[in-house]
PDB file of C-alpha atoms in Angstrom:
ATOM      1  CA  UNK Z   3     104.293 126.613 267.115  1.00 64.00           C
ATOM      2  CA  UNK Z   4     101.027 124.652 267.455  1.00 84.00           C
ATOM      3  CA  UNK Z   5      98.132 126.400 266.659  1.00 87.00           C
ATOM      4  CA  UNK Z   6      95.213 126.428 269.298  1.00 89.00           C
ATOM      5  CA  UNK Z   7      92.394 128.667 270.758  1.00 87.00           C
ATOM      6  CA  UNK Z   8      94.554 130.775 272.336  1.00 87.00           C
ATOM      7  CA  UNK Z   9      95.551 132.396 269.161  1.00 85.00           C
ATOM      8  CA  UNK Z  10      91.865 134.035 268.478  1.00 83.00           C
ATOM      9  CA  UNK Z  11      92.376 136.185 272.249  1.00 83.00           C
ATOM     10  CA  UNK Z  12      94.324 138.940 273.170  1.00 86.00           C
ATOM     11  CA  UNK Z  13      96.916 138.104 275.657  1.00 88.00           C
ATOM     12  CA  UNK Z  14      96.469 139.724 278.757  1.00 89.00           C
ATOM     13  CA  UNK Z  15      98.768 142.193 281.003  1.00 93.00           C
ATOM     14  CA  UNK Z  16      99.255 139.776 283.306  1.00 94.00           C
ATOM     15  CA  UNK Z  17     100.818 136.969 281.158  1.00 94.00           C
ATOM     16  CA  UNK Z  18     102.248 139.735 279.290  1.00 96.00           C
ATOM     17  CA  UNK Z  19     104.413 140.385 282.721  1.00 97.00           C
ATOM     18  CA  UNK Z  20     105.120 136.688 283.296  1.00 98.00           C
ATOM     19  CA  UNK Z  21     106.536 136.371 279.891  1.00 97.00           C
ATOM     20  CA  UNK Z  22     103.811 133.849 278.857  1.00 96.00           C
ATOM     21  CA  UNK Z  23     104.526 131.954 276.062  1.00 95.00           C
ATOM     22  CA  UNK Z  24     102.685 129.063 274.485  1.00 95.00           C
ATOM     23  CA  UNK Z  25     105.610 126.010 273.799  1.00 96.00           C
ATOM     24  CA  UNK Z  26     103.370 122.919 272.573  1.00 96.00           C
ATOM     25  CA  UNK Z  27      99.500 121.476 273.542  1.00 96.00           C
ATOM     26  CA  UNK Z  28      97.810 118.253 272.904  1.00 95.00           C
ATOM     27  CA  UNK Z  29      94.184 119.329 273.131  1.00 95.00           C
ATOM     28  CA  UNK Z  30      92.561 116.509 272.695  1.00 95.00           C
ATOM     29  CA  UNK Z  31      94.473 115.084 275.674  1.00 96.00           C
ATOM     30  CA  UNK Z  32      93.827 118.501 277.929  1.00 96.00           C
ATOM     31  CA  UNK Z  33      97.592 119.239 277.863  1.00 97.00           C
ATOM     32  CA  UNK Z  34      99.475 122.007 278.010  1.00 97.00           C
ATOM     33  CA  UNK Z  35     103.511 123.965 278.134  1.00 98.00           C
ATOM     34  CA  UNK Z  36     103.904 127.155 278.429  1.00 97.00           C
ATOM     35  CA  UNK Z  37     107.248 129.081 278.925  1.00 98.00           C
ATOM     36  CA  UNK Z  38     107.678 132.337 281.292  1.00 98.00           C
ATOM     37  CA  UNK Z  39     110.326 134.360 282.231  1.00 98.00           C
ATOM     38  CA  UNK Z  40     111.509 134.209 286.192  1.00 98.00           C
ATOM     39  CA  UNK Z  41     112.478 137.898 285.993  1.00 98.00           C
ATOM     40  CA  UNK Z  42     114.679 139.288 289.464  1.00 97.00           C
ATOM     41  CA  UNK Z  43     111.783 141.810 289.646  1.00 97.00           C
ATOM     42  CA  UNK Z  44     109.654 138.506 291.002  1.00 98.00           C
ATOM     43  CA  UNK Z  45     112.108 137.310 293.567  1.00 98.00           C
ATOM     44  CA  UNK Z  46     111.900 138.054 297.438  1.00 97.00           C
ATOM     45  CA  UNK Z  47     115.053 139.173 299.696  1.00 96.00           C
ATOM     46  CA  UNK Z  48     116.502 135.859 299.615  1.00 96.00           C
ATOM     47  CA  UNK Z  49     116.921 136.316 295.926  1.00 97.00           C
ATOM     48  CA  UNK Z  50     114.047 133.650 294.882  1.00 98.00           C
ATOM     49  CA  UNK Z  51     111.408 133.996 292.921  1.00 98.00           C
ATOM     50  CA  UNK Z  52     108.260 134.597 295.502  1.00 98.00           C
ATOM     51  CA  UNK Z  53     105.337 132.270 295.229  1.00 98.00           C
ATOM     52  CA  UNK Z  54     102.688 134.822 294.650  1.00 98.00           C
ATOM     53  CA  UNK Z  55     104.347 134.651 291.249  1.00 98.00           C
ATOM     54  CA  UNK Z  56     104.976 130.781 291.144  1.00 98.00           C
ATOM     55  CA  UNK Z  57     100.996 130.363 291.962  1.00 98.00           C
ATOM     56  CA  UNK Z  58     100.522 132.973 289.319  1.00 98.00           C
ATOM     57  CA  UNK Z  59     101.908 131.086 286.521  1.00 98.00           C
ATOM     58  CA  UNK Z  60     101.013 127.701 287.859  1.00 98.00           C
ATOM     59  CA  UNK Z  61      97.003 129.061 287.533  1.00 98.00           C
ATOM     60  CA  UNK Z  62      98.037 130.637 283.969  1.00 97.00           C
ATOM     61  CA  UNK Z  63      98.881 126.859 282.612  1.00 98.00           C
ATOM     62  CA  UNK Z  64      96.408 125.702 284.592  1.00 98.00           C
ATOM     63  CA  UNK Z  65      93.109 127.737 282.964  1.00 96.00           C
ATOM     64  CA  UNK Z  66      94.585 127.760 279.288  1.00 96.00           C
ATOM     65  CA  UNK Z  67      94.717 123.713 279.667  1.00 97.00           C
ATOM     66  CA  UNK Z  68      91.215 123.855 279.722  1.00 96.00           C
ATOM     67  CA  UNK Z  69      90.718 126.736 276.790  1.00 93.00           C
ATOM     68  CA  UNK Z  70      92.534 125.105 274.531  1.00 94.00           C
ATOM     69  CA  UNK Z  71      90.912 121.342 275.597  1.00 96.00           C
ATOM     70  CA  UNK Z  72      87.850 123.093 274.463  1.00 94.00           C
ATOM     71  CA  UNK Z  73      89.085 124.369 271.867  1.00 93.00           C
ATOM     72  CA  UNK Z  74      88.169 128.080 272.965  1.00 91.00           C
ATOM     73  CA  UNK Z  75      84.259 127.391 274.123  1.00 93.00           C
ATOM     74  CA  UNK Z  76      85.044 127.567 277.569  1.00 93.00           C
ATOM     75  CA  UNK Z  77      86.543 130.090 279.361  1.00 91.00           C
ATOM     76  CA  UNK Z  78      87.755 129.236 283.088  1.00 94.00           C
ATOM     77  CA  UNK Z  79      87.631 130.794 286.318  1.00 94.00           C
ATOM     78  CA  UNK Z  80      89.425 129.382 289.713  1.00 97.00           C
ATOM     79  CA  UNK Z  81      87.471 128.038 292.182  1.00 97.00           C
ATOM     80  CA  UNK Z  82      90.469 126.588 294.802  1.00 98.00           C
ATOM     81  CA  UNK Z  83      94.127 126.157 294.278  1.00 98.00           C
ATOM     82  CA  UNK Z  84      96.994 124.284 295.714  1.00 98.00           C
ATOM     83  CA  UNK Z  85     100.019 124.822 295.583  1.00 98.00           C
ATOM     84  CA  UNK Z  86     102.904 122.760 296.832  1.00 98.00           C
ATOM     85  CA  UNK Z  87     106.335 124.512 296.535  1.00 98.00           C
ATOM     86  CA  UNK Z  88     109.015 122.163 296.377  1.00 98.00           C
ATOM     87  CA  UNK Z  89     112.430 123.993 295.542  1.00 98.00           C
ATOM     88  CA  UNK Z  90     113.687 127.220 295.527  1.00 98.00           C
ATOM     89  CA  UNK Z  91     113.119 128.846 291.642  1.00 98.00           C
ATOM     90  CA  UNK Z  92     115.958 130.994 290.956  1.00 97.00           C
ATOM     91  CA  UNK Z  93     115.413 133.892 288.468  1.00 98.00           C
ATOM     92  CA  UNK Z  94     115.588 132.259 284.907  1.00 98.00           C
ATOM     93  CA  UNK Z  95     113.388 130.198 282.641  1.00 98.00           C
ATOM     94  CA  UNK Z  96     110.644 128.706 284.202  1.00 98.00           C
ATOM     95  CA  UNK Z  97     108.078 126.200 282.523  1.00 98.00           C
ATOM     96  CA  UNK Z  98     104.820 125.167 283.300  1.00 98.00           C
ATOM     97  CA  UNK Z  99     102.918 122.215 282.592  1.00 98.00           C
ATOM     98  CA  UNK Z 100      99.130 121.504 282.902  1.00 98.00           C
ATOM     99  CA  UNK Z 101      96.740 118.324 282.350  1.00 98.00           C
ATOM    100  CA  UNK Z 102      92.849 118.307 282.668  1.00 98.00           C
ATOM    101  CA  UNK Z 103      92.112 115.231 285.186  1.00 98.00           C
ATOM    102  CA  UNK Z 104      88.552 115.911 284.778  1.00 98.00           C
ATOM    103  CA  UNK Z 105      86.448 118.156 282.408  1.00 98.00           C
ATOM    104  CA  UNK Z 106      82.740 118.719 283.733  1.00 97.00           C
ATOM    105  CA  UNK Z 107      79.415 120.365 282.425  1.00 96.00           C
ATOM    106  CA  UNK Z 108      80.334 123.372 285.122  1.00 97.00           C
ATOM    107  CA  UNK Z 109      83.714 122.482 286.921  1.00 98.00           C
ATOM    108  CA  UNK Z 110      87.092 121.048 285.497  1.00 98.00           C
ATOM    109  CA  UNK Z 111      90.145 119.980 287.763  1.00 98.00           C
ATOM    110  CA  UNK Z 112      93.723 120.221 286.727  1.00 98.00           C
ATOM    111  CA  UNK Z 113      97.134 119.468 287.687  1.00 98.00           C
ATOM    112  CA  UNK Z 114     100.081 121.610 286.852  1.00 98.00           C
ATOM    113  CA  UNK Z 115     103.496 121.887 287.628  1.00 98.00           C
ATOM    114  CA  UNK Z 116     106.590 124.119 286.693  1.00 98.00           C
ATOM    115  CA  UNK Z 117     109.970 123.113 286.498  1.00 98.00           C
ATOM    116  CA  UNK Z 118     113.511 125.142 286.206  1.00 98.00           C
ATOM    117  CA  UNK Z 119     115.306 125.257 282.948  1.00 97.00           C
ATOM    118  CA  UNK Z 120     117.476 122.145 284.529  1.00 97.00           C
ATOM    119  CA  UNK Z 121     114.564 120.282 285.128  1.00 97.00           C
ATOM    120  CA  UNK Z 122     114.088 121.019 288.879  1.00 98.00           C
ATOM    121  CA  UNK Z 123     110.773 120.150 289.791  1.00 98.00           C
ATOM    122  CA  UNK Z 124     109.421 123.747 291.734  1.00 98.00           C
ATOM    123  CA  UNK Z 125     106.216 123.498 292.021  1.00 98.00           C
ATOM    124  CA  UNK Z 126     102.755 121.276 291.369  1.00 98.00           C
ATOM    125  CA  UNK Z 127      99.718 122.968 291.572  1.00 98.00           C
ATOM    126  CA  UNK Z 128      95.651 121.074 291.872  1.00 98.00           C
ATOM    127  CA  UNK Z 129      92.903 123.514 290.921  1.00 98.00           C
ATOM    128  CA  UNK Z 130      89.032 123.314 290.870  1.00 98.00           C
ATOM    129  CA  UNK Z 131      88.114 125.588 287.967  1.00 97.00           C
ATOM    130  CA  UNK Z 132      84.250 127.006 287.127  1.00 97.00           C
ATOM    131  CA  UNK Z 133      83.901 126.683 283.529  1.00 96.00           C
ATOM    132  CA  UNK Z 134      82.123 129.162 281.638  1.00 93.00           C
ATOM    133  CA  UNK Z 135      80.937 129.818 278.462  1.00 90.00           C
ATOM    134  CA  UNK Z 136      83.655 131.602 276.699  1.00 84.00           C
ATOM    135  CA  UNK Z 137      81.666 134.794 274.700  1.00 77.00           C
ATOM    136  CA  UNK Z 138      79.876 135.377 278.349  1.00 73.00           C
ATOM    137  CA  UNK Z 139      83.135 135.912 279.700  1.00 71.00           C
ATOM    138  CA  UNK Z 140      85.400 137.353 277.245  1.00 70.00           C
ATOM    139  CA  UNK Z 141      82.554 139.966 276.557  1.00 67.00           C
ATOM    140  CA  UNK Z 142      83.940 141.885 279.640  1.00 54.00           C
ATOM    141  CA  UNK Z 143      87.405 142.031 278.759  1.00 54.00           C
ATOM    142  CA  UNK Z 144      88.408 145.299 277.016  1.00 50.00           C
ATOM    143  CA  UNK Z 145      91.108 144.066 274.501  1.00 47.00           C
ATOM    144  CA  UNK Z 146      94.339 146.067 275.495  1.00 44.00           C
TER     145      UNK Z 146
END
């Protein structure tokens, strides 16, 4: 696995519960994969996995693009999202993809997307993301 930023923060409970997993980055290009797991416990009645959870993991690809871009000096906090969902995502492996379009003194803006373990494209995601400096905001996390 590719060493990045990412590796010098605890991960939190909430990527914990998506099954966040880091699969390969290209910082210098802003790029990002990440893995999760589309657990049953995420899907609705219809047996899919709900978006609340889609836009969840779409916006944790999304930030860590940025982190790691930086290489860990800025931390990120969403501004707007959008989320377009595209196909049903059936309970299994999902991955997500993210690329920093544009990397400001105060705001980025990324693109992600996740696709099924077949390659089904589910979702694509824009975000507007306040960057901050990353000891200011790590300083309030309690480690877990």
């Amino acid at each position: 696995m590719i060493a990045t930023a990412l590796d010098h923060i605890p991960m939190p409970p909430v990527a914990k519960l998506l099954g966040w997993r880091l699969v390969d980055a290209r910082p210098q290009d802003g790029w990002i994969r990440m893995a999760f797991d589309g657990k049953q416990d995420f899907c609705n009645p219809a047996g899919f996995i709900q978006g609340g959870m889609l836009s969840a993991m779409l916006d944790d690809t999304m930030g860590p693009a940025v982190f790691v871009m930086t290489e860990g000096r800025l931390f990120t906090t969403t501004i707007s999202m959008t989320v377009n969902f595209l196909a049903p995502a059936r309970p299994g492996p999902v991955t997500g993809e993210a690329t920093v379009t544009q990397l400001g003194k105060t705001i980025a803006f990324v693109e992600g997307r996740l696709t099924s373990a077949e390659g089904t494209l589910l979702a694509t995601a824009s975000s507007s993301i306040r960057l901050v400096e990353a000891p200011l905001a790590l300083q309030f996390n309690p480690s877990p």
